[in-house]
Amino acid sequence: MYVALFNLAAIAVLGWLLLILFPAWKVTRWIAETAVFPVFLAIVYVLGIVPLLMQTGPGIIADFGRAEGVTRLLGNGDVALVAWIHILAFDQVVGMMIYRENMQHRYVPLPVQSVLLFATLMFGPVGFLGYYVLRAWSRGRRAAHEHPARTEPPVRQVAAAGAIGPMRTAAAGALAVFRREWMLTGTGVLGIVLGVGCAVAIGVRGTELVGAEGHLRKAMAFDVAVGIYLLSLVLLVPLARFSTRGLRRWRVWLTLLALYAFAVENVQIARGIDPRFTQVGSVLDQALGGIFFLTAMGLISSFGILACKILARRMDEADGPLLLSIRYAAVATMAAFAAGFWMSAASGSTAGEASILPLHAVGFHGLQALPLVAVLLAWGGVAAQRARPWIHAAGAAWLAACAAIAWQTVEGRPLTELTPATAVAAASLLAWAAIAPLAARAWLRGGDAAAARVQPVPHPLA
């Protein structure tokens, strides 16, 4: 009976999925207002606790105040299952309270709300504590904005905005994009949270190995890498100029693919099974690995659609330098996808004594490294004609590094072995590392020059 109640309580996970993934949907709002799932879990709990009390008698309550008594009670399978339903019910209540209050007052953005709800689902009080702290911080900020205090003369505020202003504007714009694309943002943040969870599990267990094939370190790297990749794509979405319908389809498709990838990667590794190339799993596990490969194909197609939309734009537009950097980044990203195909064909991440993962990683990080140079030059007010050579140099250096790493890997040699290929890779990455600070200096100098042109504003109380 108690096992059946435990299985019945699992239905309430649907409520968590709606709260986390579709917070703005009217069905989710209705479910939150009516508290359907907390009430459902409370009824299931009553169906379990009443027979349990009739079976054991009310004397069981006396054990609640002693550690030995609680340990003895939880050693009973029926009591443990009912206690678990008790925990599920109150986690749902706390999650519903967080959802209702934040949807009304918006203390935190929706993606952050989704992360906090996921933390509440997994770790209960941790999610509530995170929301409590962020809510207090948000209330403090709102109170400060309502009653601002002037602590320095306006001339300093204007001058400081010379260098920092573009960065603040860009940060505000990025935050607005993240809020607008809350579904993809939440999925990306979920990947990072899962990666952190894997790191914690490694620290607690003292080993990364799970069963015959599970490697928590691989799951950690996968989760964090895909999370950062999704967040990087979110920032590129405005440049693609999708139609409303096209963006909705692309967004939902990419989100579902990423969620499936996270689920298979983490669940299979937690079971001690290689999610891609299992040798000990069942036929179903092997089929899931095949679907995982198709999921990777879907992720590549999604990136291809986004890249084609962006690269179809004219380079002589206002954001031409940024579009140019994205062209180089797209080529590097395709090299990373090619490395992924290579690992699938090799049924592993090694080629001889070399690892294919560095090529995979460097290619994907082109999505952050190359647009960064263009953004810094734009913040510095560098004209497009002057910025293009720097972007070409940075892009060529990054692609040369990818090609050199691929050359070393094809030969089956590790990157720690000194060869002409590793020398070219190191020199190319150093070239990019020299260009990026120069772009940063252009930004800082551009900001200082703008600040110097500001006429001092006399303090009204002087």
GROMACS .gro file of C-alpha atoms in nm, residues 110-431:
model
  322
  110LEU     CA    1   1.186   3.454  -1.398
  111PRO     CA    2   1.502   3.256  -1.488
  112VAL     CA    3   1.635   3.306  -1.134
  113GLN     CA    4   1.293   3.209  -0.997
  114SER     CA    5   1.309   2.885  -1.195
  115VAL     CA    6   1.655   2.808  -1.056
  116LEU     CA    7   1.535   2.874  -0.701
  117LEU     CA    8   1.232   2.650  -0.753
  118PHE     CA    9   1.457   2.374  -0.885
  119ALA     CA   10   1.677   2.415  -0.576
  120THR     CA   11   1.365   2.393  -0.359
  121LEU     CA   12   1.259   2.074  -0.537
  122MET     CA   13   1.600   1.913  -0.490
  123PHE     CA   14   1.720   2.056  -0.158
  124GLY     CA   15   1.413   2.215   0.006
  125PRO     CA   16   1.544   2.474   0.256
  126VAL     CA   17   1.834   2.571   0.027
  127GLY     CA   18   1.593   2.705  -0.235
  128PHE     CA   19   1.386   2.888   0.026
  129LEU     CA   20   1.698   3.044   0.183
  130GLY     CA   21   1.822   3.159  -0.158
  131TYR     CA   22   1.487   3.322  -0.233
  132TYR     CA   23   1.473   3.482   0.112
  133VAL     CA   24   1.817   3.642   0.068
  134LEU     CA   25   1.747   3.764  -0.286
  135ARG     CA   26   1.408   3.898  -0.186
  136ALA     CA   27   1.563   4.096   0.099
  137TRP     CA   28   1.830   4.233  -0.136
  138SER     CA   29   1.569   4.329  -0.396
  139ARG     CA   30   1.354   4.504  -0.136
  140GLY     CA   31   1.658   4.699  -0.017
  141ARG     CA   32   1.740   4.812  -0.371
  142ARG     CA   33   1.384   4.924  -0.433
  143ALA     CA   34   1.382   5.121  -0.111
  144ALA     CA   35   1.712   5.287  -0.209
  145HIS     CA   36   1.571   5.385  -0.549
  146GLU     CA   37   1.264   5.534  -0.388
  147HIS     CA   38   1.483   5.751  -0.160
  148PRO     CA   39   1.817   5.800  -0.336
  149ALA     CA   40   2.104   5.955  -0.144
  150ARG     CA   41   2.346   6.187  -0.325
  151THR     CA   42   2.696   6.106  -0.202
  152GLU     CA   43   2.918   6.273  -0.466
  153PRO     CA   44   2.901   6.568  -0.703
  154PRO     CA   45   2.726   6.519  -1.040
  155VAL     CA   46   3.049   6.590  -1.230
  156ARG     CA   47   3.200   6.270  -1.092
  157GLN     CA   48   2.895   6.070  -1.180
  158VAL     CA   49   2.906   6.196  -1.540
  159ALA     CA   50   3.280   6.139  -1.572
  160ALA     CA   51   3.254   5.786  -1.436
  161ALA     CA   52   2.989   5.711  -1.694
  162GLY     CA   53   3.246   5.778  -1.967
  163ALA     CA   54   3.409   5.436  -1.944
  164ILE     CA   55   3.148   5.246  -1.747
  165GLY     CA   56   2.839   5.379  -1.925
  166PRO     CA   57   2.862   5.152  -2.232
  167MET     CA   58   2.922   4.851  -2.011
  168ARG     CA   59   2.623   4.936  -1.794
  169THR     CA   60   2.408   4.988  -2.102
  170ALA     CA   61   2.523   4.656  -2.247
  171ALA     CA   62   2.465   4.479  -1.915
  172ALA     CA   63   2.112   4.620  -1.895
  173GLY     CA   64   2.049   4.513  -2.254
  174ALA     CA   65   2.185   4.163  -2.187
  175LEU     CA   66   1.967   4.131  -1.877
  176ALA     CA   67   1.665   4.234  -2.082
  177VAL     CA   68   1.747   3.966  -2.341
  178PHE     CA   69   1.787   3.704  -2.069
  179ARG     CA   70   1.450   3.800  -1.924
  180ARG     CA   71   1.281   3.793  -2.264
  181GLU     CA   72   1.434   3.453  -2.344
  182TRP     CA   73   1.363   3.316  -1.998
  183MET     CA   74   1.302   2.964  -2.126
  184LEU     CA   75   1.647   2.922  -2.278
  185THR     CA   76   1.808   3.123  -1.999
  186GLY     CA   77   1.653   2.902  -1.735
  187THR     CA   78   1.765   2.590  -1.920
  188GLY     CA   79   2.120   2.722  -1.944
  189VAL     CA   80   2.128   2.811  -1.575
  190LEU     CA   81   1.984   2.467  -1.497
  191GLY     CA   82   2.283   2.311  -1.673
  192ILE     CA   83   2.526   2.512  -1.460
  193VAL     CA   84   2.336   2.417  -1.143
  194LEU     CA   85   2.348   2.049  -1.242
  195GLY     CA   86   2.722   2.081  -1.301
  196VAL     CA   87   2.770   2.233  -0.956
  197GLY     CA   88   2.560   1.949  -0.812
  198CYS     CA   89   2.790   1.695  -0.977
  199ALA     CA   90   3.094   1.872  -0.830
  200VAL     CA   91   2.935   1.860  -0.484
  201ALA     CA   92   2.856   1.490  -0.532
  202ILE     CA   93   3.220   1.421  -0.622
  203GLY     CA   94   3.336   1.604  -0.310
  204VAL     CA   95   3.089   1.424  -0.083
  205ARG     CA   96   3.150   1.078  -0.230
  206GLY     CA   97   3.525   1.121  -0.264
  207THR     CA   98   3.523   0.974  -0.613
  208GLU     CA   99   3.378   1.057  -0.952
  209LEU     CA  100   3.308   0.694  -1.041
  210VAL     CA  101   2.951   0.563  -1.028
  211GLY     CA  102   2.896   0.197  -1.107
  212ALA     CA  103   3.071   0.042  -1.405
  213GLU     CA  104   3.061   0.334  -1.650
  214GLY     CA  105   2.941   0.646  -1.470
  215HIS     CA  106   3.181   0.941  -1.448
  216LEU     CA  107   3.045   1.239  -1.256
  217ARG     CA  108   3.330   1.457  -1.383
  218LYS     CA  109   3.209   1.406  -1.739
  219ALA     CA  110   2.853   1.496  -1.640
  220MET     CA  111   2.982   1.807  -1.462
  221ALA     CA  112   3.179   1.921  -1.767
  222PHE     CA  113   2.887   1.849  -2.002
  223ASP     CA  114   2.629   2.031  -1.790
  224VAL     CA  115   2.837   2.345  -1.739
  225ALA     CA  116   2.955   2.356  -2.102
  226VAL     CA  117   2.605   2.322  -2.248
  227GLY     CA  118   2.470   2.573  -1.995
  228ILE     CA  119   2.727   2.835  -2.095
  229TYR     CA  120   2.667   2.754  -2.463
  230LEU     CA  121   2.292   2.817  -2.427
  231LEU     CA  122   2.347   3.145  -2.242
  232SER     CA  123   2.585   3.254  -2.519
  233LEU     CA  124   2.324   3.176  -2.783
  234VAL     CA  125   2.063   3.378  -2.595
  235LEU     CA  126   2.276   3.690  -2.637
  236LEU     CA  127   2.293   3.630  -3.013
  237VAL     CA  128   1.918   3.586  -3.061
  238PRO     CA  129   1.839   3.960  -3.114
  239LEU     CA  130   2.090   3.972  -3.399
  240ALA     CA  131   1.904   3.696  -3.588
  241ARG     CA  132   1.585   3.900  -3.634
  242PHE     CA  133   1.353   3.599  -3.622
  243SER     CA  134   0.987   3.636  -3.694
  244THR     CA  135   0.769   3.597  -3.384
  245ARG     CA  136   0.646   3.255  -3.492
  246GLY     CA  137   0.990   3.140  -3.608
  247LEU     CA  138   1.155   3.245  -3.282
  248ARG     CA  139   0.892   3.066  -3.075
  249ARG     CA  140   0.948   2.741  -3.266
  250TRP     CA  141   1.326   2.769  -3.253
  251ARG     CA  142   1.323   2.851  -2.882
  252VAL     CA  143   1.096   2.562  -2.781
  253TRP     CA  144   1.281   2.315  -3.004
  254LEU     CA  145   1.622   2.407  -2.862
  255THR     CA  146   1.492   2.401  -2.504
  256LEU     CA  147   1.342   2.053  -2.541
  257LEU     CA  148   1.662   1.920  -2.697
  258ALA     CA  149   1.875   2.063  -2.418
  259LEU     CA  150   1.645   1.930  -2.144
  260TYR     CA  151   1.656   1.581  -2.297
  261ALA     CA  152   2.036   1.600  -2.316
  262PHE     CA  153   2.061   1.706  -1.951
  263ALA     CA  154   1.820   1.432  -1.842
  264VAL     CA  155   1.995   1.149  -2.026
  265GLU     CA  156   2.346   1.265  -1.932
  266ASN     CA  157   2.277   1.297  -1.560
  267VAL     CA  158   2.027   1.016  -1.503
  268GLN     CA  159   2.234   0.758  -1.691
  269ILE     CA  160   2.558   0.854  -1.521
  270ALA     CA  161   2.382   0.847  -1.182
  271ARG     CA  162   2.283   0.490  -1.271
  272GLY     CA  163   2.645   0.405  -1.354
  273ILE     CA  164   2.583   0.385  -1.730
  274ASP     CA  165   2.763   0.565  -2.012
  275PRO     CA  166   2.488   0.778  -2.172
  276ARG     CA  167   2.644   0.749  -2.521
  277PHE     CA  168   2.845   0.430  -2.564
  278THR     CA  169   2.727   0.191  -2.294
  279GLN     CA  170   2.867  -0.160  -2.287
  280VAL     CA  171   2.675  -0.280  -1.982
  281GLY     CA  172   2.335  -0.116  -2.029
  282SER     CA  173   2.017  -0.270  -2.163
  283VAL     CA  174   1.876  -0.238  -2.513
  284LEU     CA  175   1.674   0.059  -2.388
  285ASP     CA  176   1.992   0.229  -2.263
  286GLN     CA  177   2.155   0.178  -2.602
  287ALA     CA  178   1.845   0.320  -2.770
  288LEU     CA  179   1.862   0.626  -2.545
  289GLY     CA  180   2.224   0.667  -2.650
  290GLY     CA  181   2.115   0.663  -3.014
  291ILE     CA  182   1.851   0.926  -2.944
  292PHE     CA  183   2.122   1.124  -2.765
  293PHE     CA  184   2.315   1.131  -3.093
  294LEU     CA  185   2.004   1.254  -3.277
  295THR     CA  186   1.966   1.519  -3.008
  296ALA     CA  187   2.319   1.638  -3.082
  297MET     CA  188   2.221   1.661  -3.450
  298GLY     CA  189   1.922   1.871  -3.348
  299LEU     CA  190   2.144   2.104  -3.145
  300ILE     CA  191   2.372   2.149  -3.446
  301SER     CA  192   2.073   2.223  -3.669
  302SER     CA  193   1.944   2.480  -3.419
  303PHE     CA  194   2.279   2.655  -3.417
  304GLY     CA  195   2.291   2.641  -3.797
  305ILE     CA  196   1.952   2.813  -3.821
  306LEU     CA  197   2.061   3.089  -3.583
  307ALA     CA  198   2.395   3.135  -3.760
  308CYS     CA  199   2.235   3.153  -4.105
  309LYS     CA  200   1.989   3.416  -3.986
  310ILE     CA  201   2.272   3.626  -3.844
  311LEU     CA  202   2.519   3.579  -4.128
  312ALA     CA  203   2.255   3.668  -4.389
  313ARG     CA  204   2.260   4.026  -4.262
  314ARG     CA  205   2.462   4.292  -4.442
  315MET     CA  206   2.805   4.363  -4.297
  316ASP     CA  207   2.779   4.736  -4.357
  317GLU     CA  208   2.512   4.781  -4.091
  318ALA     CA  209   2.584   4.956  -3.760
  319ASP     CA  210   2.676   4.631  -3.586
  320GLY     CA  211   2.888   4.508  -3.879
  321PRO     CA  212   3.205   4.448  -3.668
  322LEU     CA  213   3.007   4.232  -3.426
  323LEU     CA  214   2.855   4.036  -3.715
  324LEU     CA  215   3.207   3.984  -3.852
  325SER     CA  216   3.327   3.841  -3.522
  326ILE     CA  217   3.027   3.608  -3.513
  327ARG     CA  218   3.123   3.475  -3.859
  328TYR     CA  219   3.459   3.366  -3.722
  329ALA     CA  220   3.291   3.232  -3.407
  330ALA     CA  221   3.047   3.028  -3.619
  331VAL     CA  222   3.335   2.859  -3.801
  332ALA     CA  223   3.504   2.776  -3.469
  333THR     CA  224   3.175   2.639  -3.335
  334MET     CA  225   3.135   2.412  -3.637
  335ALA     CA  226   3.488   2.281  -3.566
  336ALA     CA  227   3.366   2.200  -3.214
  337PHE     CA  228   3.065   2.016  -3.353
  338ALA     CA  229   3.296   1.826  -3.589
  339ALA     CA  230   3.500   1.720  -3.286
  340GLY     CA  231   3.177   1.593  -3.131
  341PHE     CA  232   3.107   1.381  -3.440
  342TRP     CA  233   3.462   1.253  -3.418
  343MET     CA  234   3.407   1.140  -3.060
  344SER     CA  235   3.084   0.967  -3.160
  345ALA     CA  236   3.255   0.784  -3.445
  346ALA     CA  237   3.544   0.683  -3.217
  347SER     CA  238   3.303   0.580  -2.938
  348GLY     CA  239   3.515   0.781  -2.698
  349SER     CA  240   3.702   1.106  -2.644
  350THR     CA  241   4.052   0.988  -2.734
  351ALA     CA  242   4.247   0.949  -3.059
  352GLY     CA  243   4.564   0.758  -2.993
  353GLU     CA  244   4.725   0.934  -2.697
  354ALA     CA  245   4.542   1.259  -2.771
  355SER     CA  246   4.216   1.386  -2.627
  356ILE     CA  247   3.956   1.528  -2.865
  357LEU     CA  248   3.801   1.738  -2.587
  358PRO     CA  249   4.041   2.038  -2.615
  359LEU     CA  250   3.939   2.093  -2.978
  360HIS     CA  251   3.577   2.057  -2.874
  361ALA     CA  252   3.620   2.315  -2.596
  362VAL     CA  253   3.830   2.573  -2.784
  363GLY     CA  254   3.586   2.570  -3.074
  364PHE     CA  255   3.286   2.641  -2.854
  365HIS     CA  256   3.463   2.912  -2.655
  366GLY     CA  257   3.503   3.105  -2.978
  367LEU     CA  258   3.140   3.206  -2.918
  368GLN     CA  259   3.256   3.413  -2.620
  369ALA     CA  260   3.616   3.507  -2.709
  370LEU     CA  261   3.563   3.657  -3.055
  371PRO     CA  262   3.248   3.867  -3.001
  372LEU     CA  263   3.416   3.998  -2.685
  373VAL     CA  264   3.682   4.173  -2.896
  374ALA     CA  265   3.417   4.334  -3.116
  375VAL     CA  266   3.213   4.447  -2.817
  376LEU     CA  267   3.514   4.606  -2.644
  377LEU     CA  268   3.605   4.794  -2.962
  378ALA     CA  269   3.246   4.913  -2.998
  379TRP     CA  270   3.243   5.034  -2.637
  380GLY     CA  271   3.563   5.224  -2.709
  381GLY     CA  272   3.398   5.407  -2.996
  382VAL     CA  273   3.641   5.261  -3.252
  383ALA     CA  274   3.515   5.319  -3.607
  384ALA     CA  275   3.408   5.012  -3.805
  385GLN     CA  276   3.689   5.055  -4.061
  386ARG     CA  277   3.949   5.056  -3.782
  387ALA     CA  278   3.784   4.775  -3.587
  388ARG     CA  279   3.762   4.527  -3.875
  389PRO     CA  280   4.139   4.454  -3.903
  390TRP     CA  281   4.155   4.379  -3.531
  391ILE     CA  282   3.855   4.148  -3.553
  392HIS     CA  283   4.002   3.974  -3.857
  393ALA     CA  284   4.329   3.925  -3.669
  394ALA     CA  285   4.154   3.788  -3.358
  395GLY     CA  286   3.931   3.557  -3.565
  396ALA     CA  287   4.219   3.428  -3.776
  397ALA     CA  288   4.427   3.362  -3.464
  398TRP     CA  289   4.145   3.167  -3.299
  399LEU     CA  290   4.078   2.957  -3.609
  400ALA     CA  291   4.452   2.892  -3.647
  401ALA     CA  292   4.457   2.765  -3.289
  402CYS     CA  293   4.163   2.533  -3.365
  403ALA     CA  294   4.337   2.404  -3.679
  404ALA     CA  295   4.665   2.344  -3.496
  405ILE     CA  296   4.493   2.159  -3.211
  406ALA     CA  297   4.306   1.949  -3.468
  407TRP     CA  298   4.638   1.875  -3.643
  408GLN     CA  299   4.796   1.756  -3.315
  409THR     CA  300   4.489   1.548  -3.231
  410VAL     CA  301   4.472   1.380  -3.573
  411GLU     CA  302   4.832   1.269  -3.524
  412GLY     CA  303   4.729   1.112  -3.193
  413ARG     CA  304   4.968   1.322  -2.986
  414PRO     CA  305   4.874   1.491  -2.656
  415LEU     CA  306   4.881   1.869  -2.637
  416THR     CA  307   5.150   1.848  -2.370
  417GLU     CA  308   5.394   1.717  -2.632
  418LEU     CA  309   5.593   1.994  -2.798
  419THR     CA  310   5.547   1.982  -3.176
  420PRO     CA  311   5.507   2.239  -3.457
  421ALA     CA  312   5.130   2.205  -3.412
  422THR     CA  313   5.137   2.289  -3.039
  423ALA     CA  314   5.374   2.578  -3.113
  424VAL     CA  315   5.129   2.720  -3.368
  425ALA     CA  316   4.837   2.668  -3.128
  426ALA     CA  317   5.020   2.844  -2.844
  427ALA     CA  318   5.130   3.132  -3.066
  428SER     CA  319   4.779   3.176  -3.204
  429LEU     CA  320   4.617   3.184  -2.861
  430LEU     CA  321   4.881   3.430  -2.744
  431ALA     CA  322   4.798   3.648  -3.044
   0.00000   0.00000   0.00000
